[in-house]
Amino acid sequence: DIKPCAEPLQAMAEVGLPLLVHGEVTDPDIDIFDREAVFIERHMRSLVKDYPNLKIVMEHITTAEAVNFVSEQGPNVAATITCQHLLYTRSAIFAKGLNPHKYCLPVLKTEQDRQALQDAVRSGNPKFFMGTDSAPHPRRRKQAACCSAGCFTMPLALELYATAFEQAGCLEHLEAFTSQHGANFYGLPRNTDTITLKRGVWKVPAAYPFGDDEVVPVNAGDEMHWQLASLKIE
């Protein structure tokens, strides 16, 4: 129930403070794969209607319903998309056994949903931009009877996005998605530092050191075809 939040939401709209929302209901009677779509119908539509001047970002959207909803709204509503939701479906969680390193929340969805996300980035629509939602849970928390939710992508996030955009046939939109759309939406200056990627084959490490443990990346051991070439700090 967001009604108790009416006063702060109105204040946020008045001062231009964006609302960044992980848009899922958590009712136990709602299927985990339907949480985002139900949240849109229960809360997002009324939220946009009641606070037309409030800037809203639906963080790490995962469904065709979310893509359609954000696309239909005015310029005050945007969304971020993760690399894992562009690349994988829920089947990846169960490929060759249970893979906890591809379990995240919002959970991976269907191929139809993945295609909708790819359509969103393929369109070049500035309402969609990068949000990694990378989660560095230690191995002991991921490979457990009750594992933590989250995919660790940070060391290779740009390479994964490049892979996804190449699959979608829209590499020309990668720079704007990762570096421009978000800054424009928030009214911030664009970063003048630059990162250059190049084609090159390399193998993702099985794990990275993490304190007294280690953290396993989402695609540990896989072969990648994009890699960091240079970083220029202005």
Short mmCIF file of C-alpha atoms in Angstrom, two decimals:
data_model
loop_
_atom_site.label_atom_id
_atom_site.label_comp_id
_atom_site.label_asym_id
_atom_site.label_seq_id
_atom_site.Cartn_x
_atom_site.Cartn_y
_atom_site.Cartn_z
CA ASP A 1 0.00 0.00 0.00
CA ILE A 2 1.63 3.25 -1.14
CA LYS A 3 -1.08 5.57 0.20
CA PRO A 4 0.89 6.33 3.41
CA CYS A 5 3.69 7.60 1.13
CA ALA A 6 1.52 10.29 -0.50
CA GLU A 7 3.13 13.26 1.24
CA PRO A 8 6.78 12.31 0.55
CA LEU A 9 5.94 11.33 -3.04
CA GLN A 10 4.38 14.74 -3.62
CA ALA A 11 7.42 16.43 -2.09
CA MET A 12 9.70 14.36 -4.33
CA ALA A 13 7.72 15.46 -7.39
CA GLU A 14 7.97 19.10 -6.35
CA VAL A 15 11.75 19.11 -5.85
CA GLY A 16 12.53 16.82 -8.80
CA LEU A 17 13.76 13.87 -6.73
CA PRO A 18 13.31 10.65 -8.75
CA LEU A 19 11.61 7.56 -7.36
CA LEU A 20 13.67 4.46 -8.16
CA VAL A 21 11.51 1.42 -7.64
CA HIS A 22 12.05 -2.34 -7.79
CA GLY A 23 8.58 -2.96 -9.14
CA GLU A 24 7.33 -6.26 -7.79
CA VAL A 25 4.59 -7.27 -5.38
CA THR A 26 5.64 -9.77 -2.72
CA ASP A 27 2.27 -11.26 -1.79
CA PRO A 28 2.72 -15.00 -1.16
CA ASP A 29 -0.31 -15.78 -3.32
CA ILE A 30 1.26 -14.17 -6.42
CA ASP A 31 3.44 -16.40 -8.59
CA ILE A 32 7.06 -15.20 -8.53
CA PHE A 33 7.04 -14.89 -12.33
CA ASP A 34 3.99 -12.59 -12.23
CA ARG A 35 5.15 -10.17 -9.54
CA GLU A 36 6.25 -7.42 -11.92
CA ALA A 37 3.16 -7.48 -14.11
CA VAL A 38 0.88 -7.43 -11.05
CA PHE A 39 2.83 -4.51 -9.55
CA ILE A 40 2.27 -2.49 -12.70
CA GLU A 41 -1.49 -3.03 -12.60
CA ARG A 42 -1.86 -2.59 -8.84
CA HIS A 43 0.49 0.33 -8.25
CA MET A 44 2.39 1.80 -11.19
CA ARG A 45 -0.59 2.96 -13.24
CA SER A 46 -2.14 4.83 -10.33
CA LEU A 47 1.27 6.15 -9.24
CA VAL A 48 1.89 7.73 -12.64
CA LYS A 49 -1.66 9.11 -12.75
CA ASP A 50 -1.60 10.55 -9.22
CA TYR A 51 1.89 12.08 -9.50
CA PRO A 52 2.27 13.18 -13.13
CA ASN A 53 5.33 15.32 -12.36
CA LEU A 54 7.18 12.63 -10.42
CA LYS A 55 10.19 11.17 -12.17
CA ILE A 56 10.08 7.37 -11.87
CA VAL A 57 12.62 4.72 -12.84
CA MET A 58 11.49 1.10 -12.83
CA GLU A 59 14.73 -0.59 -11.93
CA HIS A 60 15.90 -3.71 -13.79
CA ILE A 61 12.67 -4.53 -15.62
CA THR A 62 12.21 -8.09 -16.83
CA THR A 63 8.91 -8.46 -18.68
CA ALA A 64 7.16 -7.52 -21.90
CA GLU A 65 4.48 -5.89 -19.73
CA ALA A 66 7.06 -3.55 -18.20
CA VAL A 67 8.54 -2.65 -21.58
CA ASN A 68 5.09 -1.80 -22.91
CA PHE A 69 4.13 0.16 -19.80
CA VAL A 70 7.27 2.31 -19.78
CA SER A 71 7.07 2.89 -23.55
CA GLU A 72 3.48 4.13 -23.23
CA GLN A 73 4.20 6.68 -20.49
CA GLY A 74 5.43 10.24 -20.76
CA PRO A 75 9.05 11.39 -20.47
CA ASN A 76 9.00 11.21 -16.64
CA VAL A 77 8.94 7.40 -16.63
CA ALA A 78 12.01 5.35 -17.54
CA ALA A 79 13.54 1.94 -16.80
CA THR A 80 16.86 0.19 -16.41
CA ILE A 81 17.69 -3.21 -17.88
CA THR A 82 20.37 -5.65 -16.70
CA CYS A 83 22.70 -7.62 -18.94
CA GLN A 84 21.54 -10.94 -17.49
CA HIS A 85 17.91 -10.26 -18.38
CA LEU A 86 18.96 -9.38 -21.94
CA LEU A 87 21.00 -12.58 -22.28
CA TYR A 88 19.26 -15.34 -20.32
CA THR A 89 15.85 -16.79 -19.58
CA ARG A 90 14.63 -18.72 -16.55
CA SER A 91 15.70 -21.94 -18.27
CA ALA A 92 19.32 -20.94 -17.59
CA ILE A 93 18.72 -21.38 -13.86
CA PHE A 94 18.02 -25.08 -14.43
CA ALA A 95 20.44 -25.90 -17.25
CA LYS A 96 22.60 -28.93 -16.38
CA GLY A 97 21.30 -28.89 -12.82
CA LEU A 98 20.38 -26.00 -10.54
CA ASN A 99 22.61 -22.98 -11.20
CA PRO A 100 22.40 -20.55 -8.25
CA HIS A 101 24.68 -18.03 -9.96
CA LYS A 102 21.91 -17.23 -12.46
CA TYR A 103 19.29 -16.84 -9.75
CA CYS A 104 18.43 -13.20 -9.14
CA LEU A 105 15.47 -11.03 -8.23
CA PRO A 106 13.62 -10.04 -10.27
CA VAL A 107 13.98 -13.60 -11.48
CA LEU A 108 14.86 -14.33 -15.11
CA LYS A 109 11.73 -14.61 -17.24
CA THR A 110 10.60 -16.22 -20.52
CA GLU A 111 12.10 -15.99 -24.00
CA GLN A 112 9.18 -13.77 -25.01
CA ASP A 113 10.11 -11.37 -22.23
CA ARG A 114 13.79 -11.43 -23.18
CA GLN A 115 12.87 -10.61 -26.76
CA ALA A 116 10.78 -7.67 -25.55
CA LEU A 117 13.76 -6.34 -23.60
CA GLN A 118 15.92 -6.72 -26.69
CA ASP A 119 13.30 -4.88 -28.73
CA ALA A 120 13.47 -2.05 -26.18
CA VAL A 121 17.22 -1.59 -26.52
CA ARG A 122 17.07 -2.17 -30.27
CA SER A 123 14.66 0.74 -30.58
CA GLY A 124 17.18 3.20 -29.16
CA ASN A 125 14.42 4.63 -26.97
CA PRO A 126 16.10 6.94 -24.38
CA LYS A 127 13.62 5.82 -21.72
CA PHE A 128 15.69 2.61 -21.33
CA PHE A 129 19.23 2.59 -19.96
CA MET A 130 21.81 0.48 -18.14
CA GLY A 131 21.34 -0.81 -14.59
CA THR A 132 23.54 -3.77 -13.74
CA ASP A 133 22.03 -4.74 -10.36
CA SER A 134 25.27 -6.68 -9.85
CA ALA A 135 25.28 -8.60 -6.55
CA PRO A 136 28.61 -9.92 -5.19
CA HIS A 137 27.38 -12.62 -2.82
CA PRO A 138 30.18 -14.90 -1.59
CA ARG A 139 30.22 -18.47 -2.84
CA ARG A 140 29.10 -19.83 0.52
CA ARG A 141 25.93 -17.72 0.27
CA LYS A 142 25.18 -18.69 -3.33
CA GLN A 143 26.02 -22.40 -3.22
CA ALA A 144 23.81 -23.03 -0.21
CA ALA A 145 20.60 -24.86 0.62
CA CYS A 146 18.83 -21.47 0.67
CA CYS A 147 20.91 -19.28 -1.62
CA SER A 148 21.03 -15.49 -1.89
CA ALA A 149 19.44 -13.85 -4.92
CA GLY A 150 21.67 -11.90 -7.28
CA CYS A 151 23.96 -12.25 -10.29
CA PHE A 152 27.55 -11.01 -10.10
CA THR A 153 28.30 -9.21 -13.36
CA MET A 154 30.33 -6.14 -12.46
CA PRO A 155 33.83 -7.22 -13.67
CA LEU A 156 32.46 -7.93 -17.15
CA ALA A 157 29.18 -6.00 -17.31
CA LEU A 158 30.11 -3.92 -20.36
CA GLU A 159 31.35 -6.99 -22.21
CA LEU A 160 28.07 -8.76 -21.42
CA TYR A 161 26.04 -5.78 -22.60
CA ALA A 162 28.11 -5.67 -25.80
CA THR A 163 27.34 -9.36 -26.32
CA ALA A 164 23.62 -8.75 -25.80
CA PHE A 165 23.54 -5.75 -28.11
CA GLU A 166 25.43 -7.67 -30.78
CA GLN A 167 22.90 -10.49 -30.50
CA ALA A 168 20.12 -7.95 -30.87
CA GLY A 169 21.83 -6.40 -33.89
CA CYS A 170 22.09 -2.93 -32.36
CA LEU A 171 25.67 -2.24 -31.30
CA GLU A 172 25.17 1.32 -32.54
CA HIS A 173 22.91 1.94 -29.52
CA LEU A 174 25.28 0.54 -26.87
CA GLU A 175 27.06 3.80 -26.03
CA ALA A 176 23.86 5.80 -25.57
CA PHE A 177 22.27 3.03 -23.47
CA THR A 178 25.26 2.72 -21.14
CA SER A 179 26.53 6.31 -21.02
CA GLN A 180 23.97 8.87 -22.19
CA HIS A 181 20.31 7.98 -21.62
CA GLY A 182 20.63 7.71 -17.84
CA ALA A 183 22.53 10.98 -17.44
CA ASN A 184 20.03 12.75 -19.68
CA PHE A 185 17.06 11.44 -17.69
CA TYR A 186 18.58 12.53 -14.36
CA GLY A 187 19.63 15.88 -15.78
CA LEU A 188 23.30 15.20 -15.07
CA PRO A 189 26.34 15.97 -17.25
CA ARG A 190 27.57 13.05 -19.29
CA ASN A 191 30.75 11.40 -18.11
CA THR A 192 33.77 12.55 -20.13
CA ASP A 193 35.83 9.45 -19.29
CA THR A 194 35.83 6.80 -22.01
CA ILE A 195 36.01 3.03 -22.13
CA THR A 196 36.89 1.22 -25.33
CA LEU A 197 35.90 -2.38 -25.99
CA LYS A 198 37.40 -4.58 -28.67
CA ARG A 199 36.69 -7.99 -30.09
CA GLY A 200 38.80 -10.68 -28.53
CA VAL A 201 38.35 -14.16 -27.13
CA TRP A 202 38.94 -14.75 -23.43
CA LYS A 203 37.63 -17.04 -20.72
CA VAL A 204 35.71 -15.73 -17.73
CA PRO A 205 37.42 -16.70 -14.46
CA ALA A 206 35.78 -19.42 -12.39
CA ALA A 207 35.75 -17.01 -9.43
CA TYR A 208 37.19 -13.76 -8.08
CA PRO A 209 38.75 -13.30 -4.60
CA PHE A 210 36.25 -11.87 -2.11
CA GLY A 211 37.59 -11.37 1.40
CA ASP A 212 38.04 -14.78 3.01
CA ASP A 213 35.82 -16.33 0.32
CA GLU A 214 35.31 -15.86 -3.41
CA VAL A 215 32.52 -14.66 -5.68
CA VAL A 216 31.42 -16.49 -8.83
CA PRO A 217 30.45 -14.45 -11.90
CA VAL A 218 27.17 -15.12 -13.68
CA ASN A 219 28.87 -16.87 -16.61
CA ALA A 220 31.93 -18.37 -14.92
CA GLY A 221 34.12 -20.34 -17.30
CA ASP A 222 32.34 -19.15 -20.44
CA GLU A 223 34.13 -17.85 -23.51
CA MET A 224 33.66 -14.15 -24.19
CA HIS A 225 34.16 -12.35 -27.49
CA TRP A 226 34.33 -8.76 -26.23
CA GLN A 227 36.96 -7.40 -23.89
CA LEU A 228 38.18 -4.14 -22.39
CA ALA A 229 40.73 -2.43 -24.64
CA SER A 230 41.38 0.84 -22.83
CA LEU A 231 40.13 3.25 -20.16
CA LYS A 232 40.73 6.99 -20.53
CA ILE A 233 40.17 9.24 -17.51
CA GLU A 234 39.61 12.89 -18.36
#
